[in-house]
Coordinates of C-alpha atoms and ligand atoms in Angstrom, one line a residue:
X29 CA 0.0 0.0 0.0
X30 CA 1.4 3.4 -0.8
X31 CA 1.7 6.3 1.7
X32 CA 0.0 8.1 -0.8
X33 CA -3.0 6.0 -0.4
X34 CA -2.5 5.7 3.5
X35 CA -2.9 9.2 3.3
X36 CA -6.3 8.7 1.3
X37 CA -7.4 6.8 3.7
X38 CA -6.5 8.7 6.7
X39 CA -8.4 11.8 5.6
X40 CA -11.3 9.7 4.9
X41 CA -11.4 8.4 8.6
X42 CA -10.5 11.9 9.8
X43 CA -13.5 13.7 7.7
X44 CA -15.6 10.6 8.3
X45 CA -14.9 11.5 12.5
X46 CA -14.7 15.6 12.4
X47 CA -18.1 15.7 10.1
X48 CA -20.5 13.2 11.8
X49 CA -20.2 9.9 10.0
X50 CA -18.4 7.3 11.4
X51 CA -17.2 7.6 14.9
X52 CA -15.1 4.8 16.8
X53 CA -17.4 2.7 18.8
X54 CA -17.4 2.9 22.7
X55 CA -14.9 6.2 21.9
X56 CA -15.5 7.9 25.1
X57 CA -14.2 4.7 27.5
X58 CA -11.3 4.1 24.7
X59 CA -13.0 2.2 22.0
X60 CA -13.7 -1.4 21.3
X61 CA -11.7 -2.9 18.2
X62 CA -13.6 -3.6 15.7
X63 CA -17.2 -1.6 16.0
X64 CA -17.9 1.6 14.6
X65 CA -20.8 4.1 15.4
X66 CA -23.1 5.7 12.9
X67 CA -23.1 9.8 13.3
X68 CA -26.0 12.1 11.5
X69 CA -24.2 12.1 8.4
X70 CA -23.2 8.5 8.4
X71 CA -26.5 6.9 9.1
X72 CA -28.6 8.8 6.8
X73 CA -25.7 7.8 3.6
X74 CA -25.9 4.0 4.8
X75 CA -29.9 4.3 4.8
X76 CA -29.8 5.7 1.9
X77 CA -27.5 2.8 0.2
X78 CA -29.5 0.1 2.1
X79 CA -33.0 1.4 0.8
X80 CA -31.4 2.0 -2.8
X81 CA -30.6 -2.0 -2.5
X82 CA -34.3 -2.5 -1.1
X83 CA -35.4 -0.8 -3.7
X84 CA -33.5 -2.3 -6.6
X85 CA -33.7 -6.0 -5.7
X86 CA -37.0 -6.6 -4.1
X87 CA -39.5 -3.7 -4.6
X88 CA -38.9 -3.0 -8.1
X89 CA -38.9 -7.3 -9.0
X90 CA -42.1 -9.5 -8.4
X91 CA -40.0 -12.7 -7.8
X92 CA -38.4 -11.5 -4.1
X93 CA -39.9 -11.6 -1.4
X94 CA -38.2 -9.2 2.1
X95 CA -37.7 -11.3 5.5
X96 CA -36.0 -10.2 8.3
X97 CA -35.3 -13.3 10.7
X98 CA -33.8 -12.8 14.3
X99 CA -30.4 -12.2 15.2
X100 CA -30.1 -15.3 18.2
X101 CA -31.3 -18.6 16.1
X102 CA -31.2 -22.0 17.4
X103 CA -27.8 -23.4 17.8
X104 CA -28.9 -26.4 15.5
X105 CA -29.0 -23.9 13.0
X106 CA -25.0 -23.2 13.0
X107 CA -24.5 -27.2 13.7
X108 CA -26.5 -27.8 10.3
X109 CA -24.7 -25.2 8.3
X110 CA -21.3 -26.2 9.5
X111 CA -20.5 -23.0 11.1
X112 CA -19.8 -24.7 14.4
X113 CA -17.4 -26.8 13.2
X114 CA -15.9 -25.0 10.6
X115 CA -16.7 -21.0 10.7
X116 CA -12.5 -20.0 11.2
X117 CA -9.7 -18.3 10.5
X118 CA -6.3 -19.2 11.2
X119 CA -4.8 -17.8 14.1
X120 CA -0.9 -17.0 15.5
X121 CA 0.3 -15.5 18.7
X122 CA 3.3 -13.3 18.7
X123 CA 5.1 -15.5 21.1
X124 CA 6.4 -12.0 23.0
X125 CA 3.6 -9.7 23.3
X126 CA 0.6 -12.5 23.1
X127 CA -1.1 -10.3 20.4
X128 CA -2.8 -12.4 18.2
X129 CA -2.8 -11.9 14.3
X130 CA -4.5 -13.8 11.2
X131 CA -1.5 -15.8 10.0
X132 CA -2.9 -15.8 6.3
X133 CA -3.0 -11.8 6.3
X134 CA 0.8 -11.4 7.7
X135 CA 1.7 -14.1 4.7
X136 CA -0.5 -11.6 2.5
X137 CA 1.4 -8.5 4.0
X138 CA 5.0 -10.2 3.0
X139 CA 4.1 -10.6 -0.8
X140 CA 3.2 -13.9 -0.4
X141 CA 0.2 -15.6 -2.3
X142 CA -2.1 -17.4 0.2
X143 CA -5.2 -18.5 -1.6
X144 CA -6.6 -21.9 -1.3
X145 CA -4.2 -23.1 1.5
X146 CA -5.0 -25.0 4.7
X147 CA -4.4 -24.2 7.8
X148 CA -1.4 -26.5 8.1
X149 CA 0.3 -25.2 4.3
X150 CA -0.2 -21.6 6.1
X151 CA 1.6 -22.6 9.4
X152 CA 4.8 -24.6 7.4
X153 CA 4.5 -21.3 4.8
X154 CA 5.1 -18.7 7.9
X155 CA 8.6 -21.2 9.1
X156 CA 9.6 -21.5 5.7
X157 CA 9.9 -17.8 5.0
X158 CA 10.6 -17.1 8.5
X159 CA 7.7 -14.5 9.0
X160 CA 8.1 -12.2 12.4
X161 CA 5.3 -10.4 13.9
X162 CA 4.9 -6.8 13.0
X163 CA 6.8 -6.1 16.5
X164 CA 9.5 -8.5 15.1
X165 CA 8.9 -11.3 17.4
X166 CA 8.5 -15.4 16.8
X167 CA 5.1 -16.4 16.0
X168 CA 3.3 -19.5 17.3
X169 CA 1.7 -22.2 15.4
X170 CA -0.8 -21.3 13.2
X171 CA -4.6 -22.6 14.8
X172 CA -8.1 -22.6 14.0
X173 CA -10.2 -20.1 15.6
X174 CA -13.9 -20.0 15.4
X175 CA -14.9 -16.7 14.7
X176 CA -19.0 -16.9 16.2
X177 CA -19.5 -14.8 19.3
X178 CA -21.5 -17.1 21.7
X179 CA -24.1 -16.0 24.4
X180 CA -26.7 -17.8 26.4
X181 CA -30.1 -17.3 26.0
X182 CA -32.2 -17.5 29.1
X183 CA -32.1 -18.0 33.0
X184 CA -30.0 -21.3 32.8
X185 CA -26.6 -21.4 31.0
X186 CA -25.4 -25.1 30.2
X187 CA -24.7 -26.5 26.3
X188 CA -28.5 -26.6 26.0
X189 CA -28.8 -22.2 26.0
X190 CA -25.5 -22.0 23.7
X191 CA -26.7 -19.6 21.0
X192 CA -24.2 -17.1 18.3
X193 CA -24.8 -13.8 16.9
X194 CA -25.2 -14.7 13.8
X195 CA -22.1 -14.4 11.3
X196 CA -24.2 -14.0 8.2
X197 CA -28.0 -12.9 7.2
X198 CA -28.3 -15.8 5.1
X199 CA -29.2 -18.5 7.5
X200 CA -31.6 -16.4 8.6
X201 CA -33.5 -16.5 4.7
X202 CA -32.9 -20.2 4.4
X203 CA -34.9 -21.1 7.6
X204 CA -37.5 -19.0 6.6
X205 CA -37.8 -20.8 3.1
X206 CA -40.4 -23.1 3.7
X207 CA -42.7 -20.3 4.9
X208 CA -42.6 -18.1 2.3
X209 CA -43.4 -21.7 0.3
X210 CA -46.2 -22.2 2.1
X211 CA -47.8 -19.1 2.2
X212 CA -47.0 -17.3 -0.8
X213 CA -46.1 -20.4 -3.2
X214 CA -43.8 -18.4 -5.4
X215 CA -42.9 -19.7 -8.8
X216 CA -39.2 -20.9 -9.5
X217 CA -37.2 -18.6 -9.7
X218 CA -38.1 -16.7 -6.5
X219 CA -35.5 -14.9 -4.1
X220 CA -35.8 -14.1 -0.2
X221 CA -33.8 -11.1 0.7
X222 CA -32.3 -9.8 4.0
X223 CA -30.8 -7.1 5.4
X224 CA -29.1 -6.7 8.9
X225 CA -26.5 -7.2 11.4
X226 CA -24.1 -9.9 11.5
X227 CA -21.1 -10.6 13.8
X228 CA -17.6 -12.0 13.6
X229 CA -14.8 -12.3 16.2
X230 CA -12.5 -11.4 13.6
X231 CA -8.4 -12.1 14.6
X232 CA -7.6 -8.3 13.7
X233 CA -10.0 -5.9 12.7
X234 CA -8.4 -3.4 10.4
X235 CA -9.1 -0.7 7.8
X236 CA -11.9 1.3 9.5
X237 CA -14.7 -0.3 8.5
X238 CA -13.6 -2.7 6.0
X239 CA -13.2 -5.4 8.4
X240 CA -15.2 -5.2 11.4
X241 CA -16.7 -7.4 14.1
X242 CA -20.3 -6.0 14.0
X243 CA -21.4 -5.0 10.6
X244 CA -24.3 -5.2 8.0
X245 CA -24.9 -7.1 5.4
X246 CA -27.6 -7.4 2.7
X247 CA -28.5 -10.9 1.0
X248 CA -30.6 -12.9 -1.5
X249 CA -31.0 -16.6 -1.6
X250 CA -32.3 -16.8 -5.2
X251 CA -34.0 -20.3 -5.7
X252 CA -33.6 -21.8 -9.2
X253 CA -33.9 -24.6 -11.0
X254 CA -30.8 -27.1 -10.7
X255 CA -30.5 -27.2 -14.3
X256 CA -30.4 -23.2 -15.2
X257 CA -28.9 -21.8 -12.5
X258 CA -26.5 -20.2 -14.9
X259 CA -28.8 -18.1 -16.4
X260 CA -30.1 -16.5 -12.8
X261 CA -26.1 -16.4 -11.9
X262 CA -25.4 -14.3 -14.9
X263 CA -29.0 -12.3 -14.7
X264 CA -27.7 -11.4 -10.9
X265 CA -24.4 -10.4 -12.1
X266 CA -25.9 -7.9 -13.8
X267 CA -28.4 -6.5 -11.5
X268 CA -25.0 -6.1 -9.2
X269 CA -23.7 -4.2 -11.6
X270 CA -26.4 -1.7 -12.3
X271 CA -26.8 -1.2 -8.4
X272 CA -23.6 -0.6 -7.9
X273 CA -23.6 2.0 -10.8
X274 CA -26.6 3.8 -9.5
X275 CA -24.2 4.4 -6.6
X276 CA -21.9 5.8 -8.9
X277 CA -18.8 3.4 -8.4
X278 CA -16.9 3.3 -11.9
X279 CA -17.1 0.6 -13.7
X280 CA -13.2 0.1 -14.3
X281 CA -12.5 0.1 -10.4
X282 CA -14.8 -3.0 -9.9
X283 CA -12.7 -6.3 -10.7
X284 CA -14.3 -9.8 -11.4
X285 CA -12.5 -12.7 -9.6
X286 CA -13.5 -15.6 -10.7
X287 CA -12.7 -17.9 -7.5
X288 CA -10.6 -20.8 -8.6
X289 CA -12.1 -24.2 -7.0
X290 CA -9.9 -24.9 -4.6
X291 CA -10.8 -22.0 -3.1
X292 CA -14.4 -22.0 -3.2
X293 CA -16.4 -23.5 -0.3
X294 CA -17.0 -27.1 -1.3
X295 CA -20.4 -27.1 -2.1
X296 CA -20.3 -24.2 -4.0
X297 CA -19.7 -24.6 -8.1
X298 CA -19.0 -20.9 -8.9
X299 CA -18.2 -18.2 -7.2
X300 CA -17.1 -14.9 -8.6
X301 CA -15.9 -11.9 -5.8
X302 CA -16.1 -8.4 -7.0
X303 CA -13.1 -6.8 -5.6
X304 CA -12.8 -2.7 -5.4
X305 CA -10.0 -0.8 -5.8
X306 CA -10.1 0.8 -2.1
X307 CA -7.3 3.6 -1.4
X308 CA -6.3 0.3 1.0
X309 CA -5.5 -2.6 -2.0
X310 CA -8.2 -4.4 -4.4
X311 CA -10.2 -6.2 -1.8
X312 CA -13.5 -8.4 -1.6
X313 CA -16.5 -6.1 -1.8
X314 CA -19.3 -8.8 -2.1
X315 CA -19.7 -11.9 -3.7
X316 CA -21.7 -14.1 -5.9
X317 CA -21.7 -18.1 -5.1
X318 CA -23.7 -20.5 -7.0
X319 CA -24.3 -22.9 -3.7
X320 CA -26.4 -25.7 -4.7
X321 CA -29.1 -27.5 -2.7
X322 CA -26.2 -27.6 0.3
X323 CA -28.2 -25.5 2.7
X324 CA -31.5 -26.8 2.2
X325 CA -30.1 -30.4 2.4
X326 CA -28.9 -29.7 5.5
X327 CA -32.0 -28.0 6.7
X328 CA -34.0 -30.8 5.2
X329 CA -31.3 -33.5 7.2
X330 CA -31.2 -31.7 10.2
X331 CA -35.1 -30.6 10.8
X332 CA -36.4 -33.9 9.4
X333 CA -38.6 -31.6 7.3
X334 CA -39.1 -31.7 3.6
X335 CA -37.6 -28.3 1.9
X336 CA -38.7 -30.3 -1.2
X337 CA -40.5 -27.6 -4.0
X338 CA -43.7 -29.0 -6.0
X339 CA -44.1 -27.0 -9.3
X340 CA -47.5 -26.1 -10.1
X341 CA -50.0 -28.1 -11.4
X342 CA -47.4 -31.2 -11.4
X343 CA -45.8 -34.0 -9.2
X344 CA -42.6 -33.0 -10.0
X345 CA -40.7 -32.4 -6.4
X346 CA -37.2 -31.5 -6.0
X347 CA -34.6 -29.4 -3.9
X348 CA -33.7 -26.1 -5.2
X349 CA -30.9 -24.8 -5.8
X350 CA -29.6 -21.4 -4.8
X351 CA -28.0 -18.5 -6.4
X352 CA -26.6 -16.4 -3.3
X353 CA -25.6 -12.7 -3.6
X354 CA -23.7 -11.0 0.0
X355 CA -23.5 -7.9 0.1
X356 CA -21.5 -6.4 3.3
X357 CA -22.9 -2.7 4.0
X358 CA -19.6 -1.0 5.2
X359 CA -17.6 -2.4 1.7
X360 CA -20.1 -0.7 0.0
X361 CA -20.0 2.4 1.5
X362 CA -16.7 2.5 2.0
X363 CA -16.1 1.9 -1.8
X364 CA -18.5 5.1 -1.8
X365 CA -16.8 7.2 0.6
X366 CA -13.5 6.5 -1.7
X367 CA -15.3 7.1 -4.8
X368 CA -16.6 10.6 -3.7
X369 CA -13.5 11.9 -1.8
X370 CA -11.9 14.6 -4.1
X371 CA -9.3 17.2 -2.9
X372 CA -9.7 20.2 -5.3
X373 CA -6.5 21.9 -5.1
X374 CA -7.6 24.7 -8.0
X375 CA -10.0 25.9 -4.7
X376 CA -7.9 24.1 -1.8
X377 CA -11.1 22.1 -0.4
X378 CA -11.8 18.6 0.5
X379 CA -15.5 17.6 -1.8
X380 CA -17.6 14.7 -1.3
X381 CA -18.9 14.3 -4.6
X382 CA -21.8 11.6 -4.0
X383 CA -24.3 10.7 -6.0
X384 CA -27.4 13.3 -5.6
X385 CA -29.6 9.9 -4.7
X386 CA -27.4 9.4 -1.6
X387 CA -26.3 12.3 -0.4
X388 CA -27.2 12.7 3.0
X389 CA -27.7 16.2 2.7
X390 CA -29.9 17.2 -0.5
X391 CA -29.7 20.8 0.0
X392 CA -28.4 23.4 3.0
X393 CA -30.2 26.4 3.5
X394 CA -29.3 29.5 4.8
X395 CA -29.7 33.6 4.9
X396 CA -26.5 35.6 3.5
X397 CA -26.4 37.4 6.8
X398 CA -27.2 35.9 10.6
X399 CA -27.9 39.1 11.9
X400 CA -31.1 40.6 9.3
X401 CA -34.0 38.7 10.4
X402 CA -35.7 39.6 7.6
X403 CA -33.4 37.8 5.6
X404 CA -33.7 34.9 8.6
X405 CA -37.5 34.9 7.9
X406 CA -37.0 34.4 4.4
X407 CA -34.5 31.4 4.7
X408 CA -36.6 29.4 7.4
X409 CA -39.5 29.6 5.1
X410 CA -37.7 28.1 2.6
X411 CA -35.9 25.5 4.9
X412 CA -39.1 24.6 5.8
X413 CA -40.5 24.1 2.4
X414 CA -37.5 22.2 0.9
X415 CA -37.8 20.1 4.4
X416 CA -40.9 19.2 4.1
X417 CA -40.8 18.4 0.1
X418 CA -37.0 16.1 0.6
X419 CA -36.5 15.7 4.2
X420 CA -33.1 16.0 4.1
X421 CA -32.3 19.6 4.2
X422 CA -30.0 21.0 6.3
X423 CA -30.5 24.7 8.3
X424 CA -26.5 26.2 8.3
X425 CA -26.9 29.6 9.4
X426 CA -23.0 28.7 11.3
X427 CA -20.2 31.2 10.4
X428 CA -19.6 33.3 7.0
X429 CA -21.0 31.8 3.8
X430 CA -17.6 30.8 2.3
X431 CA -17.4 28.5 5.5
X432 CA -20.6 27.5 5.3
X433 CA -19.7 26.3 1.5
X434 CA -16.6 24.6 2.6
X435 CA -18.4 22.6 5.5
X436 CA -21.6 21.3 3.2
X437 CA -18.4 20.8 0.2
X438 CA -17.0 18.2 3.3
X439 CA -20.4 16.3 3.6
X440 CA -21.0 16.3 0.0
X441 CA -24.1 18.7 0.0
X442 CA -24.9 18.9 -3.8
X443 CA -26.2 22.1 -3.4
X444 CA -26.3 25.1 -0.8
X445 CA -29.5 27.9 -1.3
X446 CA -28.9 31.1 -0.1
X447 CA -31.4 33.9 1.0
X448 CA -30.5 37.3 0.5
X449 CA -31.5 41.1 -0.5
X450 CA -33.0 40.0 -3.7
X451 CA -35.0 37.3 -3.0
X452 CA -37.1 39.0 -0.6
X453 CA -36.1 43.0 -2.3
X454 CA -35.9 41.8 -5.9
X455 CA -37.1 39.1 -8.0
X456 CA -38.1 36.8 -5.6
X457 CA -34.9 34.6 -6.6
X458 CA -32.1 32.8 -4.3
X459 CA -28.8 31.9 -4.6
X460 CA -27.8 28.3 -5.8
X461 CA -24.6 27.1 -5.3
X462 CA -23.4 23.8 -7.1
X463 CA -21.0 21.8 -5.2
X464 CA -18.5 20.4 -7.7
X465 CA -18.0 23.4 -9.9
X466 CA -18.4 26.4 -7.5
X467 CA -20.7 28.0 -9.3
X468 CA -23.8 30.2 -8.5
X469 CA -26.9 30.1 -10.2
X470 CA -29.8 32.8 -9.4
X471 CA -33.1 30.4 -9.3
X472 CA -37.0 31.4 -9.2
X473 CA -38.0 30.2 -5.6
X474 CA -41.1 28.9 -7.4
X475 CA -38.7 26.8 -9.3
X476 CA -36.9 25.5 -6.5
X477 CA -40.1 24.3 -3.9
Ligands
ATP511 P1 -13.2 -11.8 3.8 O1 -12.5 -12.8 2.9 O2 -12.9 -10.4 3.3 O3 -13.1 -12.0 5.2 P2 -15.5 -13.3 3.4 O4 -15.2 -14.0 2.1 O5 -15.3 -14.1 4.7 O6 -14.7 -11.9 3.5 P3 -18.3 -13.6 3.2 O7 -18.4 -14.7 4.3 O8 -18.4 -14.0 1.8 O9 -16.9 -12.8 3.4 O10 -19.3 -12.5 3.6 C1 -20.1 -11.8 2.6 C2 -19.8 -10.3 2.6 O11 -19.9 -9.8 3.9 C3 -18.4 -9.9 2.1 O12 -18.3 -9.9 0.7 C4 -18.2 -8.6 2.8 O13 -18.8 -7.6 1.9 C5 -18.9 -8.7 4.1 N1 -18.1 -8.9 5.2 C6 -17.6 -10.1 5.6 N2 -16.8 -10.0 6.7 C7 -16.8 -8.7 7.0 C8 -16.3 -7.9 8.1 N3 -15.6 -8.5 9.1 N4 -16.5 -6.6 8.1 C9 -17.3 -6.0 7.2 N5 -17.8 -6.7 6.1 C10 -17.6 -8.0 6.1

């Protein structure tokens, strides 16, 4: 990684802290590695890119259908998908300190190529090449460590009340399957779709919010059948694609990889990542996994019920297969906040350039001076319109209007309205100011509401 991109990324978590985004979580009793607050700012961009999502692959299609499934499931839920037994990463200790690190990201970090390698190629990989610690130190072995967060649920805690967080949405849609069979009885192909938290005890969280231990994801179990799941694979692809371009990420910082085999969970027989181009390295923003009937099997195996699908007006029964598109929140917006972040040194100011349909801020209003109320009259009349027509307008009466420009520039206001002498003395016009060019624009208030 560059300094040049460290620095990228530096004044992305610095404007993301200083302008109400993204804070540290638990900041004020010295933070908690690996969660992340939501400020103002931050919460209404990562609503906005969730309901975009919403919007694009379930309320615009008549073939999905929305669930959302609690967080604590039964344990037999993470026994059945193999989560229990096999939901980890490979872990070293620095033998010194006792930190403890992912040994496949320090291999990744030297230059060396770590993909499809078990856990014991990793541990005689880190002796062969001698790998340290990043405080120089010996490492340990390389072990398995299961990354669920377990709880109890209830009074009494024995093996019985084990439960997890969950560590993906999708178990979630597959043990909802067999209701949405029964009561909506969906022609093939159908997708369920979630959205929501999920939780992993990662080794080292790192990279703001790239990899975190509490984050969102957003997923579709896309139920086809066995023999065209190609078709729905590609067909998803490209509904990816268009999302992800009504967010405005460019098309030539988006990267296919085609996951080799041996890399691929076992039951899956395709899988293609989409890796970004992040300030931090081209990294895993979702994928796309052609899964078979693996998870309904095992539902079927485990629950001793039938997750077998009749097609209409025929005996034909059979498992279907699944077409599986994760989506984790923060890489998205992430990707965004990378995308949008522009220093314009011809006018010496940092510019979130988002998309108008995700902005958080749509317009800021304000008078030209604080201290006319006349002019103050004026502008909440017109805040209050614009409020009431978008919502998310923003009242910045704070400082002189150059700093007013440069703070809405910083959280990617597309456009500032200011109230002056001639709008209420005049023609009845305001100011508009456009964000990425600087330039002002006198507009008919009539125009504007
Ligand atoms: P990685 O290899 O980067 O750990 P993964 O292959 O384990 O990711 P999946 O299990 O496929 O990830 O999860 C689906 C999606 O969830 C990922 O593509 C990513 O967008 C998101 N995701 C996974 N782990 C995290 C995390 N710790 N923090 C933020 N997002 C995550």
């Amino acid at each position: 990684m560059s300094s040049q991109k460290n620095e990228k990324m530096e004044a992305i978590i610095s404007l993301a802290k200083r302008r109400g985004f993204i804070y540290p979580g638990s900041d004020v009793y010295g933070g908690l590695s690996g969660t992340w607050d939501y400020g103002p700012l931050g919460v209404t961009l990562k609503r906005k890119i969730m309901q975009l999502w919403w919007q694009h692959f379930v309320e615009s299609r008549d073939d999905m259908y929305g669930v959302d499934a609690a967080i604590l499931m039964n344990q037999k839920v993470w026994q059945a998908s193999g989560h229990v037994d096999t939901f980890a990463d490979p872990l070293v200790e620095d033998l010194k300190t006792g930190e403890r690190l992912r040994a496949d990201h320090l291999l990744e970090d030297a230059g060396y190529d770590v993909e499809g390698q078990t856990m014991a190629q990793l541990d005689e990989l880190i002796k062969q090449h001698g790998i340290k610690s990043p405080s120089g130190n010996e490492l340990s072995s390389v072990r398995t460590f299961n990354m669920m967060f377990s709880t109890t649920v209830g009074p009494v805690a024995d093996d019985k009340s084990v439960s997890y967080l969950r560590p993906e949405t999708a178990q979630g849609i597959f043990t909802n399957y067999k209701n949405i069979v029964d009561n909506f009885y969906p022609n093939l192909p159908f997708g369920l779709a979630q959205q929501g938290k999920a939780f992993r005890n990662e080794i080292s969280p790192r990279d703001f919010i790239f990899r975190s231990r509490e984050f969102e994801q957003m997923e579709i179990e896309y139920f086809v059948r066995p023999d065209n799941w190609q078709e729905s694979f590609d067909a998803l692809l490209k509904d990816i694609y268009d999302y992800l371009e009504a967010l405005g990420l460019p098309s030539d910082k988006i990267h296919e990889l085609d996951v080799p085999e041996a890399d691929r969970a076992h039951y899956s027989e395709k899988t293609i990542d989409l890796e970004y181009d992040y300030p931090i390295g081209r990294k895993e923003l979702l994928g796309l996994a052609y899964r078979t009937d693996f998870d309904l099997k095992n539902i079927q195996n485990a629950s001793s019920k039938t997750m077998e699908y009749m097609v209409k007006g025929t005996n034909e029964r059979f498992i279907p297969h699944v077409i599986e598109p994760s989506f984790g929140v923060e890489r998205v917006l992430m990707a965004v906040m990378e995308n949008a972040y522009w220093f314009d040194e011809a006018n010496d100011r940092i510019v979130m350039k988002f998309p108008e349909n995700i902005a958080p801020v749509k317009y800021a209003v304000s008078p030209l001076l604080k201290n006319k109320p006349e002019l103050v009259a004026k502008a909440r009349e017109v805040y209050a319109a614009l409020k009431k027509k978008y919502g998310n307008v923003m009242w910045d009466d704070n400082g002189n209007i150059g700093k007013r420009y440069r703070r809405q520039d910083e959280i990617g206001t597309p456009q500032c309205v200011v109230i002056d002498f001639e709008t209420i003395e005049g023609d009845g016009t305001v100011t508009v100011r456009d964000r990425d060019t600087t330039e002002q624009k006198r507009v008919k208030l009539d125009e504007l509401i």
